[in-house]
Coordinates of C-alpha atoms and ligand atoms in Angstrom, one line a residue:
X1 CA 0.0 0.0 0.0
X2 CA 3.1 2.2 0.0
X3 CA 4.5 1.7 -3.3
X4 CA 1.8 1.7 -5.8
X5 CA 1.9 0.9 -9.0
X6 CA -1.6 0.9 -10.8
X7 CA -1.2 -1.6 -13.9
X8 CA -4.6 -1.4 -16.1
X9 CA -3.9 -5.1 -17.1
X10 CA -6.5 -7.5 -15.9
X11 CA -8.1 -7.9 -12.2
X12 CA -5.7 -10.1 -9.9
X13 CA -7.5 -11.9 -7.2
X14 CA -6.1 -13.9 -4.3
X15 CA -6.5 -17.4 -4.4
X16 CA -5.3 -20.7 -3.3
X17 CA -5.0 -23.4 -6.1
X18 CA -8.4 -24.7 -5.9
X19 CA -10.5 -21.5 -5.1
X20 CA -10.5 -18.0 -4.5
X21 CA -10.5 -16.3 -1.1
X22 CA -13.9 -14.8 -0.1
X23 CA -14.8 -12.1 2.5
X24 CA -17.0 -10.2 4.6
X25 CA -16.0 -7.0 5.7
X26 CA -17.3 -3.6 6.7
X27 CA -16.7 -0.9 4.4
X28 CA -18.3 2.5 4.9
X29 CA -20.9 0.9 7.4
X30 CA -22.5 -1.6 5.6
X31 CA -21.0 -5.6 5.7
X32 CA -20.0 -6.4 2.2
X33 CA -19.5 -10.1 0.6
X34 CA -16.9 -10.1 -1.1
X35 CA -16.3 -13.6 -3.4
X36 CA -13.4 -12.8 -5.2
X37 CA -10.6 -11.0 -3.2
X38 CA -9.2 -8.9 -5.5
X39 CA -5.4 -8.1 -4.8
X40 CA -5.7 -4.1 -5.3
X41 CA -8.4 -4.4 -2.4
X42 CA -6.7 -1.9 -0.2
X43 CA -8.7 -2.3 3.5
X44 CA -7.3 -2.3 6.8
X45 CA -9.8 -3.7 9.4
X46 CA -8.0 -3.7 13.1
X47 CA -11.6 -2.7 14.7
X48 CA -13.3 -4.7 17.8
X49 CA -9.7 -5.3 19.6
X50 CA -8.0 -3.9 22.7
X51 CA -5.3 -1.9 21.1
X52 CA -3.7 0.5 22.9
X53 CA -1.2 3.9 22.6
X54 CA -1.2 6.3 19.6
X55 CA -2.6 5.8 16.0
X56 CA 0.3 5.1 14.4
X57 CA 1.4 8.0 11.7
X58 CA 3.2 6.0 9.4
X59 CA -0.4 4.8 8.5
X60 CA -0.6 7.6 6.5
X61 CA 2.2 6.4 4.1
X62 CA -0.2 3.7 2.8
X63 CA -1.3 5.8 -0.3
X64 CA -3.4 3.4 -1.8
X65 CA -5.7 2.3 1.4
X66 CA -8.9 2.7 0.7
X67 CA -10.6 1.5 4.1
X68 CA -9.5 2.2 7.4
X69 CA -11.1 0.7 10.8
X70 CA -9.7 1.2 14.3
X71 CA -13.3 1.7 15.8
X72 CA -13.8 -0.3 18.9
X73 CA -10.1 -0.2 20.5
X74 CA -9.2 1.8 23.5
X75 CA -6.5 4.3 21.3
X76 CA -5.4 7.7 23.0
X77 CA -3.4 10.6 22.2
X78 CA -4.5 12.8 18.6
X79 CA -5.8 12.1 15.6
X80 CA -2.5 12.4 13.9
X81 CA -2.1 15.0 10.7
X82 CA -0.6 12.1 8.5
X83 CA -4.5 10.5 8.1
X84 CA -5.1 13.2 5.7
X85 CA -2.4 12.4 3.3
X86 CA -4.2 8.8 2.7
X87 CA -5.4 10.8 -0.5
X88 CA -7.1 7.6 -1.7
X89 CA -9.4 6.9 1.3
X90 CA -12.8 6.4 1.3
X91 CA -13.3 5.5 4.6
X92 CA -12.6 6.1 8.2
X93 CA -13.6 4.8 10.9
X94 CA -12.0 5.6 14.4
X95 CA -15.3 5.6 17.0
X96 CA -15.5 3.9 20.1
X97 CA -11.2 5.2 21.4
X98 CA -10.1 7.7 23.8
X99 CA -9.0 10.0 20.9
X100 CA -8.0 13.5 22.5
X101 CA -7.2 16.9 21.0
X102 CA -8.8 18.7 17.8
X103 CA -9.8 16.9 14.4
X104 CA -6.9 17.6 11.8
X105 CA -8.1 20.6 9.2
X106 CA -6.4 18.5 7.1
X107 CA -8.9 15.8 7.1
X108 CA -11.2 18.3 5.0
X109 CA -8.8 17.9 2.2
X110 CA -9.4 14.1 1.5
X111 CA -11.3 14.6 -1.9
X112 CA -12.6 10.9 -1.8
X113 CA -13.3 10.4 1.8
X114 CA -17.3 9.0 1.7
X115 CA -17.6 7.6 4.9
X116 CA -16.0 9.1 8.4
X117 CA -17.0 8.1 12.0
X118 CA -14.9 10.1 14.8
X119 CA -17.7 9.3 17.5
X120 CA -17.5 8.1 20.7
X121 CA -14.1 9.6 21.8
X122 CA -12.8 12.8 24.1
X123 CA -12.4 15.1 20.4
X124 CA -12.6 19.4 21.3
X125 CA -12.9 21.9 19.6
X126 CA -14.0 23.4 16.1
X127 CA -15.0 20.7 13.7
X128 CA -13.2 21.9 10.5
X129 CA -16.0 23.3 7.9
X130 CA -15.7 23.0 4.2
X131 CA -15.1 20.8 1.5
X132 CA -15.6 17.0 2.3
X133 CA -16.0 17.7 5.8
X134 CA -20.1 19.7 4.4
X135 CA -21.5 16.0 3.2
X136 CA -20.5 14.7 6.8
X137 CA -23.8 14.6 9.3
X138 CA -23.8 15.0 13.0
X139 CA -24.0 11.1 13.3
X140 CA -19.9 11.0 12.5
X141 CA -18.8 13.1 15.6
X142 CA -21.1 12.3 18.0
X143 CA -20.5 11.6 22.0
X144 CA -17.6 14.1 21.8
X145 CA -19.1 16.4 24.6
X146 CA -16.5 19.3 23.8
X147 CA -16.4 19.4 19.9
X148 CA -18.5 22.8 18.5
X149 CA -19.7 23.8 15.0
X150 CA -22.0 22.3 12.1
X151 CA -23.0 19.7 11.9
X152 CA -23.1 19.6 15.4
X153 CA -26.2 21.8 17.2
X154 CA -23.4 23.3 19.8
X155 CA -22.0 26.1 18.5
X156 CA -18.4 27.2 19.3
X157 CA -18.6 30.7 20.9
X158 CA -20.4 29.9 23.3
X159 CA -17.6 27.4 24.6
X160 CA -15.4 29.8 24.1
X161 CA -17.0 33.0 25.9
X162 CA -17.2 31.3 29.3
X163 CA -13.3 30.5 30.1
X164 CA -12.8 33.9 29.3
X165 CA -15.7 35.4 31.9
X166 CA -13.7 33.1 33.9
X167 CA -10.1 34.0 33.4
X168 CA -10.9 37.7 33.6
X169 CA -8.8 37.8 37.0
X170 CA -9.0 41.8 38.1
X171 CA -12.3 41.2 39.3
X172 CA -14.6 44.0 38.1
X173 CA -16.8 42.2 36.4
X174 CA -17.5 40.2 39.9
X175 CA -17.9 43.3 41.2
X176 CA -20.3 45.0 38.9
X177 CA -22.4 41.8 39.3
X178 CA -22.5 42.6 43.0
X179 CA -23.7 46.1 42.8
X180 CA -26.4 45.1 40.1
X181 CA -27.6 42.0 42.4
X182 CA -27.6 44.8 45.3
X183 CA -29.7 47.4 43.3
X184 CA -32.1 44.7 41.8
X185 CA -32.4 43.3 45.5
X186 CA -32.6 46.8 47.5
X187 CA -35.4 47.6 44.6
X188 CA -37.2 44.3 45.4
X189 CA -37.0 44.8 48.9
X190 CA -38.3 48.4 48.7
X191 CA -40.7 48.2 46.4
X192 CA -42.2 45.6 48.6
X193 CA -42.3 47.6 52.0
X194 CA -44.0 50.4 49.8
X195 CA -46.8 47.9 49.2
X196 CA -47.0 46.8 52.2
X197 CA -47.6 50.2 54.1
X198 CA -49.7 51.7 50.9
X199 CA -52.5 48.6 51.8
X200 CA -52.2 49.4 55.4
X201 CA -52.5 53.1 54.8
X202 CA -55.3 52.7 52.6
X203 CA -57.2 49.9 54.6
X204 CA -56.5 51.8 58.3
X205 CA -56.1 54.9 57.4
X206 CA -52.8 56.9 58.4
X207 CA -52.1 55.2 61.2
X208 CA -50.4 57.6 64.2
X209 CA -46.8 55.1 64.1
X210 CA -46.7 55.9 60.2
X211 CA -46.8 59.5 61.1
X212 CA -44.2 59.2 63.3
X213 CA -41.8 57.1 60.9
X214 CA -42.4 59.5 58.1
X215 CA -41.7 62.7 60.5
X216 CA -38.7 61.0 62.0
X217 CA -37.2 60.1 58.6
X218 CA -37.7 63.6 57.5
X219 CA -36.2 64.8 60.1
X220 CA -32.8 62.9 59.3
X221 CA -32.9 63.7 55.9
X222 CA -33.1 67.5 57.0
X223 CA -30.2 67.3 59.2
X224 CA -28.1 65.4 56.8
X225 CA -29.1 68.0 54.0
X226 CA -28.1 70.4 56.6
X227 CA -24.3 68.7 57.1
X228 CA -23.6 68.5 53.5
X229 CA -24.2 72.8 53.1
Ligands
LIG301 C1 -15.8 -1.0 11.5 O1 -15.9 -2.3 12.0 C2 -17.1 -2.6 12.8 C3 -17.1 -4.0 13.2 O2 -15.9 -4.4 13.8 C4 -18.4 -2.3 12.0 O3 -19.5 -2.4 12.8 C5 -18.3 -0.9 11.4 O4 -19.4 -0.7 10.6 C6 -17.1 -0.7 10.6 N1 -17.0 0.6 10.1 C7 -17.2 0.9 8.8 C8 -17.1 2.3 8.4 O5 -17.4 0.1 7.9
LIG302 C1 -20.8 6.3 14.0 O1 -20.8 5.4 15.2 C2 -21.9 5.7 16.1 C3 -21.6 4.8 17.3 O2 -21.3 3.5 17.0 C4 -23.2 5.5 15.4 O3 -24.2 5.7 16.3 C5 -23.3 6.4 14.2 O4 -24.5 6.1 13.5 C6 -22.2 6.2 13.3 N1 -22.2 7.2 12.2 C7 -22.3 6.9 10.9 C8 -22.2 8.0 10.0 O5 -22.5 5.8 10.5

């Protein structure tokens, strides 16, 4: 799959000396039969294992691969850039890992890639936009909590705006949100006295107390009036 040399000379099919080899593999979701295993069959199928570290990124030196499935594994670390030089792929399935980090912009740039499935892992970020990456649906990236932008109904500034409400560390804006939470509670709080004495004024009357407040609290305001000239 690294050196490939496409001869337009009749199919080639594996075979033993009494009958060819037949398949059944997955390819772009959907379990083919294959009867005749044809040599220029390019499809790597490690999928349903326990494989473990990186995805390896001499994988993308396999020019000619067609099919690639690692779903089903426990792989960490990136998705690395070298998937999107695999310019022949039509396939890609990586769900069901521990992937990490953003999707490579690169990946947008694989003119023949059909069939992609990144769900199931810890992916952030921006999906990249454009190109192969529009005929993709939100079915390819899902259960990746932290990954933002179409198709995907989570859009990315609003990930982004909170850590930066957060990280703002001179503490105004915590302060503003006091005084506001202050005035909107003072108001509240006011506003609701007010009632309160307005029914008892109206149902009672001006009661001789109410009198009293109201004379008393003009009286302050007088002498502080006074103070301040
Ligand atoms: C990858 O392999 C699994 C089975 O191991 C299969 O269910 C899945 O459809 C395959 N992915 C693709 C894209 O064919
Ligand atoms: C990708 O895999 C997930 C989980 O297995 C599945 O629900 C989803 O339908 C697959 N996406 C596509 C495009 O087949």
């Amino acid at each position: 799959m690294k050196n490939v040399i496409k001869k337009n000379t009749k199919p080639e099919y594996v075979a033993t000396l009494y009958t060819y080899v037949s398949i059944i593999v997955a390819v772009k979701g959907v379990d083919l039969y294959i009867p005749q295993l044809s040599v220029a069959l390019t499809i790597v199928d490690l999928s349903h294992n326990k494989f473990e570290g990186g995805i390896p990124y001499i994988i993308g030196d396999l020019k000619s691969l067609t099919v690639l499935n690692l779903s089903h594994n426990n792989l960490t670390g990136r998705i690395p850039h070298a998937l999107g030089k695999i310019s022949e792929i039509e396939s890609l399935d990586v769900s069901w890992n521990q992937l990490i980090g953003e999707i490579p912009q690169n990946l947008a740039d694989l003119t023949f890639l059909e069939f992609l499935n990144l769900s199931q892992n810890h992916l952030v970020g921006r999906i990249p936009q454009g190109k192969q990456f529009n005929t993709f649906k939100g079915n390819s990236f899902g259960g990746n909590p932290k990954l933002c932008g179409l198709p995907l109904p989570n859009k990315c500034g609003e990930n982004l705006q909170k850590p930066q409400l957060e990280g703002n560390g001179d503490g105004e804006e915590e302060g503003n949100l006091l005084t506001w939470k202050e005035v909107v509670l003072g108001y509240g709080c006011g506003a609701l006295l007010g009632i309160i004495l307005g029914y008892l004024m109206l149902s009672t009357g001006r009661p001789k107390w109410f009198n009293a407040i109201v004379d008393e609290a003009e009286h302050m305001i007088m002498k502080r009036q006074n103070k301040r000239r």
